[in-house]
Every structure is written in structure tokens, then in C-alpha cells.
Amino acid sequence: MGPYAALIGPSTSGKSRLLMEMSQHICVVYICLRPTNSTGLPPRSALAEHILHTTAGYETYYTTLLAGIFQVVANFFSGRNPTENIQDRLKKWNDYTEVASLGTLDIEKRTQIQFTADVLEEMRKFIIRPNATLAGTVAAMRDSTKFIAPSSSMRVLLALDEARALLQTPGPSDEISFFRIFRRTIREIPTGMGIFILLVDTTSYVANFSLKSSSFDSSARYKFEGENRLYDPIYQISSFDAMVPSNPPRSWEELVSPERLFKYGSPIFGAYFRDATSEGQLPLVIYGAILELAFYTLRGPTEPAESTQPAMIKPQAFAFLGPTIQPRINGASHLHTELIASHAAHCDYISPGCDLVMSNYPSQFTLAAAAGDHLRDDSTCI
């Protein structure tokens, strides 16, 4: 069994935030594979170009790359003061890899350049070191991180965000994707080493990373025939309504106040309201910014068009109706994957074979308000 699973969830559902929170308790090696021209956050990591390198068509390349990452982890923690508490050691790791959600570096600048340079140096050493093995670097990492949770089966999490990039091939003439080569390599990691790999994305296509392989797999190799036991994809993220206060409202005015309503649903809207309010922004400016963010989250990406008002496509229609009247999507089941990936739908279910995906739009004020504003203002939507 390869030590990896897929984490699926829509944009703004809190996937990246979940990883940041985990970094306060275990060692998280976070790498974002976002496209180079993307303006999204978190930004693309400097190590991404080396993970998606054209020479990654060779299994030995990923062996060297993972060995470099694991050796950097081992070097960092073995060089710490053993009397230092867990939280301080993890905080220094997060600052070094620019992962910590509460660090001093702006999230837009967290490109991990120093961490990447150290990984590349360890890759160079691994190549020239006699008898160097991936298992050896994993063992060194295991020994250096035992302080985190001696009895736990997971102390280090390698998280690859925007993991759909691994579905590409190293070159136009290659038939095998980055992921298939990567998967072969991580199968070489011995069990019980405290390492787990998480592939994170909005699209449920990456759930196919967890599909059971056929014995007729064209990329299968000796000793890999037959079914592979893999971890099921993870899609239930308990972040919905996370910002809602535990105390009930004391008046009708408090119940319907923007401060409370924006906290329902995806946590990003409540967090934006909180931070913008603390900065002293005007209420109407805050409301407008949140509803604009919600609108673009529902609308999703659009293709360039000659007209300034491109026609609404079917997934967008379901997206704008979803938070308002919640229509049944049974007759359009082929749209579930796209609604999750690009239009803020929540993933309800992924079948064991990953051939059936179900989504829905749970009730939340912010998306419903944004959808209502758009449907009211654009007469072409009626």
C-alpha cells in the first residue's frame, strides 16, 4: 500500500487552512503545484518546477527528489536543541519552509526558495553518495522526528497542493503521467516510517490517484500485478460553519447582522469580515468585497469571449441556483465533478471505484446573497 491519499474539496472549503493547522502539531512539508501564471493563493512553490521537471520521466529522478526532501527534514530536526519543546521546534520548521499560517511572511511571498535550494543540494549529495538509498533517508527522517509523537503512525505529512498538475506527462511524447512515476517511487518507502503523502485539489479527478489498478495496467511492473490496496479519497472537511459563534444570538438584530450571517458556511467569508473590520474598512466596502468573492467563486473560470457578457453555461446555472433554491442535480450527474472543481459545490460522496461523484450546495447566506444579486441584476439569466 502506498502511503498516500487524495484530499478533495471546493475552493474556499478550508483545505489549505487544514494543512496549516496540522502544521502546528506534526511536521508538514507543503508544496503547491499551482501553474506559474496563476494568481491564486497559496502561491506556487519554488520546488514545483523540480517536481514537474521534464527529467521526472525517470523513476530514479523522483527517488533522488524524495530523498532530498526527507534528508532536509532529517537535517533540520536532528540539529535542534533536544530540550526545546515540540511547538517551538515545529514553529521554526514552519518558518523555515514558509508554511506557518501565523508566520511573519505574507502568504503571497511564501515561495520556499531557501527550502528548495537545500533540497536541491541534498539531491546532489544523494547522487554522489556511495550506497545512498531512499529507505536510508526515510529512516533518518523517522529518527529525527520521533519527538513529535513517539507512538503515532504519522509524524511527517508531505502535502502536494493543486495536485492535478501530476496528471500531466513530462513531455509530449510521453505516455505515463508524473503521478504514475511518482507512485512507483513512494511504494518503495518502507512501512512504519511515520510519513504520509496527501494529494490536494478541488477536482475529484485526482481521486483517480486512489483507483485500484488492473492487472492489465500498461505501466505495471514486476511485483505490482493485481489490485493495489489504497486509501480512500478524503472529501469530508469539517470546516463548514466553523466561524459560527457557539453562543446563540441574543436578539433578532444580532441574528440577522452581517457579522453573524457572513460566518455561516465557508470560513473564508467570516474570516474576511473579521480581518477587514479589524483594519477599519467601511462596512459597505466589506460587504461588497465579500459578495464579489462569493460571486466569482460560484461563477468559476470563464473562457475569453468576444462579448463583454459571456453566455451562462449549464454548470454556472446550477451554481447560481444551488445556494438559492437547491435544485436536484440527479438528471445532470455528469456535472458533479465540474461543480466541485470550479463552482463551489461540496463533495458529498465518491464511490469506492471513484466512478461516481455526488455534490450539493448546503445552505449558506453569502453564496445565496451573491447568486441572488447576480440573477436579479442580469436579466439574461431569467
XYZ file of C-alpha atoms in Angstrom:
382
model
C 0.000 0.000 0.000
C 1.415 3.372 -0.989
C 1.363 5.866 1.915
C -0.845 8.430 0.162
C -4.434 9.600 -0.280
C -6.320 12.338 -2.149
C -7.989 15.263 -0.329
C -10.872 16.696 -2.387
C -12.843 19.861 -1.667
C -14.140 23.003 -3.389
C -12.334 26.305 -3.367
C -12.773 28.204 -0.051
C -13.628 24.961 1.804
C -10.549 25.227 4.001
C -8.222 22.580 2.522
C -5.090 24.732 2.723
C -6.152 26.018 6.135
C -6.491 22.423 7.332
C -2.894 21.743 6.320
C -1.718 24.908 8.072
C -3.463 23.824 11.253
C -1.912 20.362 11.025
C 1.498 22.027 10.781
C 1.054 23.166 14.392
C 1.020 19.539 15.534
C 3.120 17.500 13.085
C 5.820 18.225 10.514
C 4.135 19.345 7.286
C 6.143 19.607 4.076
C 3.826 21.751 1.952
C 4.420 22.152 -1.788
C 1.997 23.995 -4.088
C 1.986 22.911 -7.742
C -0.163 25.809 -8.921
C 0.519 26.932 -12.542
C 3.191 29.572 -12.966
C 0.750 32.172 -14.312
C -1.866 31.618 -11.604
C -2.768 34.480 -9.258
C -4.342 32.139 -6.717
C -3.173 31.554 -3.168
C -1.154 29.937 -1.698
C 1.410 30.762 -4.410
C 3.327 28.208 -6.463
C 6.267 26.764 -4.561
C 9.766 27.077 -5.966
C 10.119 23.289 -5.727
C 7.138 22.783 -8.089
C 9.245 23.163 -11.226
C 11.508 20.378 -9.993
C 8.615 18.060 -9.185
C 7.170 18.698 -12.663
C 10.554 18.596 -14.389
C 10.943 17.019 -17.816
C 13.554 14.629 -16.418
C 10.921 13.359 -13.978
C 10.111 10.759 -16.616
C 12.623 8.561 -14.882
C 11.845 6.826 -11.601
C 15.365 7.467 -10.352
C 14.673 11.206 -10.515
C 11.787 11.022 -8.053
C 13.831 8.725 -5.824
C 16.508 11.410 -5.666
C 13.953 14.204 -5.188
C 12.138 12.494 -2.310
C 15.448 11.537 -0.739
C 16.461 15.203 -0.876
C 13.223 16.339 0.794
C 13.412 13.700 3.513
C 17.091 14.413 4.199
C 16.356 18.134 4.622
C 13.724 17.216 7.226
C 16.195 14.923 8.980
C 18.971 17.546 8.951
C 16.691 20.264 10.304
C 15.302 18.390 13.292
C 18.465 16.493 14.181
C 20.187 19.850 14.522
C 17.636 21.215 17.012
C 18.135 21.517 20.749
C 16.608 18.313 22.203
C 15.351 20.238 25.245
C 13.258 22.527 23.043
C 9.512 21.812 23.218
C 7.570 20.403 20.291
C 5.703 23.607 19.461
C 8.879 25.694 19.232
C 10.616 23.152 17.001
C 7.623 22.895 14.681
C 7.278 26.681 14.540
C 10.900 27.006 13.434
C 10.281 24.371 10.762
C 7.190 26.216 9.561
C 9.090 29.496 9.443
C 11.917 27.821 7.517
C 9.588 26.223 4.948
C 7.268 29.277 4.928
C 4.194 27.239 5.756
C 3.032 28.612 9.104
C -0.351 30.321 8.848
C 0.602 32.770 11.583
C 4.163 33.423 10.448
C 5.733 36.809 9.773
C 5.885 36.313 5.995
C 2.964 37.409 3.809
C 1.294 34.433 2.161
C 1.945 35.900 -1.297
C 5.712 35.699 -0.664
C 5.841 32.126 0.615
C 7.691 30.608 -2.321
C 10.059 28.414 -0.235
C 13.195 29.455 -2.109
C 15.653 28.591 0.703
C 13.962 25.268 1.411
C 14.125 24.423 -2.297
C 17.811 25.293 -2.508
C 18.542 22.968 0.411
C 16.556 20.149 -1.202
C 18.484 20.541 -4.465
C 21.774 20.427 -2.564
C 20.751 17.209 -0.796
C 19.711 15.744 -4.158
C 23.207 16.441 -5.466
C 24.792 14.775 -2.428
C 22.475 11.780 -2.730
C 23.592 11.126 -6.300
C 27.295 11.045 -5.441
C 26.985 9.384 -2.024
C 28.036 5.698 -2.131
C 25.253 3.229 -1.233
C 22.692 6.018 -0.715
C 19.104 4.746 -0.634
C 15.650 6.254 -0.296
C 14.970 3.919 2.628
C 18.045 5.291 4.378
C 16.916 8.920 4.153
C 13.406 7.953 5.281
C 14.899 6.186 8.304
C 16.962 9.278 9.140
C 13.829 11.421 8.942
C 11.910 8.970 11.127
C 14.600 9.054 13.805
C 14.839 12.859 13.795
C 11.059 13.352 14.205
C 10.328 10.832 16.953
C 9.952 13.723 19.375
C 6.698 14.752 17.666
C 4.624 11.737 18.662
C 6.621 8.622 19.579
C 3.579 6.350 19.465
C 1.939 7.895 16.376
C 1.984 6.268 12.943
C 2.249 9.691 11.235
C 4.722 12.392 12.180
C 5.557 13.860 8.756
C 2.996 14.876 6.134
C 4.091 15.649 2.582
C 1.228 17.696 1.096
C 1.112 18.411 -2.639
C -1.485 21.118 -3.264
C -3.011 21.714 -6.723
C -2.111 18.073 -7.357
C -3.892 17.905 -10.731
C -0.569 19.037 -12.198
C 0.687 15.499 -11.627
C -1.809 14.236 -14.218
C 0.349 15.824 -16.920
C 3.132 13.960 -18.710
C 6.801 15.037 -18.604
C 6.842 15.584 -22.370
C 4.553 15.480 -25.420
C 5.887 12.073 -26.461
C 5.489 10.512 -23.002
C 2.520 8.275 -22.253
C 2.953 7.940 -18.498
C 1.958 10.817 -16.197
C 4.089 12.382 -13.496
C 1.885 10.712 -10.926
C 2.373 7.152 -12.141
C 6.124 7.596 -11.895
C 5.762 9.314 -8.520
C 3.511 6.498 -7.274
C 6.054 3.843 -8.188
C 8.654 5.711 -6.152
C 6.606 6.176 -2.981
C 5.813 2.463 -2.971
C 9.483 1.980 -2.190
C 9.054 3.759 1.155
C 9.142 1.114 3.914
C 6.147 0.860 6.228
C 6.198 2.261 9.742
C 8.330 5.298 8.886
C 5.833 7.918 10.092
C 5.411 9.509 6.643
C 2.159 10.072 4.751
C 1.546 11.874 1.451
C -1.587 13.897 0.724
C -2.599 14.977 -2.799
C -4.854 18.037 -2.505
C -7.111 19.589 -5.144
C -10.581 20.861 -5.955
C -11.193 18.394 -8.748
C -12.303 14.867 -7.978
C -10.255 13.719 -10.964
C -7.348 13.462 -8.544
C -9.397 10.891 -6.654
C -8.412 8.622 -9.524
C -4.988 8.635 -7.878
C -6.622 6.179 -5.486
C -8.160 3.923 -8.118
C -7.336 0.269 -7.845
C -5.046 -0.752 -10.671
C -5.917 -3.535 -13.081
C -3.595 -6.457 -13.654
C -3.554 -5.258 -17.288
C -2.209 -1.830 -16.353
C 0.166 -0.887 -19.167
C 2.503 0.782 -16.681
C 2.534 -2.134 -14.227
C 5.918 -3.564 -13.328
C 7.185 -6.784 -11.859
C 5.638 -7.499 -8.419
C 2.917 -4.878 -8.979
C 0.384 -7.062 -10.790
C -3.129 -7.262 -9.453
C -5.041 -4.923 -7.178
C -3.280 -2.353 -5.049
C -4.699 -1.632 -1.612
C -5.043 2.137 -1.410
C -6.509 4.660 0.985
C -9.918 6.046 0.104
C -10.062 9.697 -1.005
C -10.840 12.208 1.748
C -13.665 14.624 0.967
C -15.447 15.362 4.239
C -13.774 18.511 5.579
C -15.343 19.738 8.807
C -14.857 23.450 8.135
C -18.432 24.382 7.187
C -19.928 26.820 9.752
C -16.619 26.728 11.633
C -16.762 30.509 12.176
C -20.259 30.485 13.715
C -20.208 31.509 17.407
C -21.174 28.787 19.869
C -23.384 31.217 21.802
C -26.901 31.733 20.349
C -27.890 35.255 19.255
C -29.468 37.384 21.988
C -31.714 39.417 19.690
C -33.246 39.443 16.241
C -30.853 42.210 15.217
C -27.865 40.070 16.175
C -29.311 37.042 14.341
C -29.592 38.899 11.025
C -26.489 41.057 11.429
C -23.892 40.820 8.619
C -21.248 39.989 11.226
C -23.112 36.782 12.072
C -24.515 35.884 8.644
C -21.118 36.028 6.922
C -19.808 33.489 9.432
C -22.154 30.775 8.198
C -20.924 28.413 5.507
C -17.372 28.528 4.159
C -14.994 30.015 6.760
C -13.235 32.332 4.313
C -16.134 34.804 4.312
C -16.285 35.127 8.088
C -12.509 35.392 8.279
C -12.502 38.137 5.632
C -15.195 40.080 7.518
C -13.265 39.763 10.793
C -9.937 40.875 9.328
C -11.403 43.719 7.244
C -13.350 45.016 10.242
C -10.237 44.974 12.432
C -8.458 47.034 9.750
C -11.193 49.669 9.962
C -12.632 49.212 6.469
C -16.080 50.670 5.821
C -18.959 48.187 6.231
C -20.330 48.724 2.705
C -16.860 48.150 1.235
C -16.535 44.913 3.207
C -19.981 43.675 2.144
C -19.248 44.403 -1.493
C -15.882 42.659 -1.427
C -17.281 39.528 0.219
C -20.197 39.266 -2.198
C -17.863 39.801 -5.151
C -15.619 36.993 -3.898
C -18.659 34.759 -3.460
C -19.893 35.589 -6.976
C -16.612 34.676 -8.657
C -16.386 31.522 -6.540
C -19.790 30.433 -7.879
C -19.222 31.571 -11.449
C -15.867 29.873 -11.764
C -13.414 30.415 -14.619
C -14.728 31.614 -17.969
C -13.355 31.325 -21.464
C -12.433 34.569 -23.266
C -15.361 35.753 -25.377
C -15.962 38.488 -27.906
C -18.839 39.935 -25.887
C -18.337 41.582 -22.532
C -21.162 39.429 -21.129
C -20.387 35.779 -21.977
C -23.328 33.388 -22.080
C -24.033 31.393 -18.950
C -23.109 27.716 -19.258
C -25.019 24.873 -17.616
C -22.661 24.347 -14.625
C -22.896 28.067 -13.828
C -26.699 27.887 -13.952
C -26.687 25.082 -11.397
C -24.143 27.001 -9.321
C -26.273 30.162 -9.096
C -29.439 28.200 -8.381
C -27.767 25.812 -5.945
C -27.441 28.111 -2.898
C -30.865 29.688 -3.551
C -33.420 27.001 -4.475
C -31.129 23.946 -4.358
C -32.385 22.147 -7.480
C -31.937 18.403 -7.803
C -28.886 17.541 -9.884
C -29.805 13.892 -10.442
C -30.515 14.490 -14.122
C -27.153 16.185 -14.588
C -24.940 13.804 -12.672
C -22.133 14.294 -15.191
C -21.751 17.860 -13.867
C -20.917 16.947 -10.262
C -17.159 16.837 -10.790
C -17.115 20.220 -12.536
C -19.382 21.818 -9.920
C -16.998 20.751 -7.153
C -13.876 21.742 -9.060
C -14.955 25.156 -10.327
C -18.282 26.263 -8.840
C -18.091 25.888 -5.033
C -20.248 22.740 -4.746
C -19.457 20.478 -1.799
C -18.459 16.879 -2.352
C -20.968 14.518 -0.736
C -19.734 11.175 -1.958
C -17.057 9.455 -4.038
C -17.713 5.795 -4.795
C -15.091 3.154 -3.925
C -14.234 2.855 -7.609
C -14.143 6.654 -7.995
C -16.583 6.355 -10.914
C -19.470 8.120 -9.151
C -19.257 11.581 -7.597
C -22.122 13.377 -5.817
C -22.245 17.052 -4.869
C -24.613 19.561 -3.311
C -24.937 23.195 -2.220
C -25.567 23.347 1.520
C -27.472 26.404 2.631
C -25.265 29.424 3.317
C -26.162 33.098 3.321
C -23.156 34.534 1.491
C -23.386 32.406 -1.653
C -27.179 32.764 -1.741
C -26.884 36.568 -1.489
C -24.267 36.710 -4.243
C -26.335 34.434 -6.504
C -29.498 36.442 -5.821
C -27.772 39.712 -6.671
C -26.483 38.316 -9.948
C -29.770 36.728 -11.010
C -31.626 39.951 -10.177
C -29.216 42.280 -11.974
C -28.717 40.195 -15.119
C -31.993 39.907 -16.985
C -30.479 37.397 -19.419
C -30.436 34.843 -16.600
C -34.223 34.869 -16.179
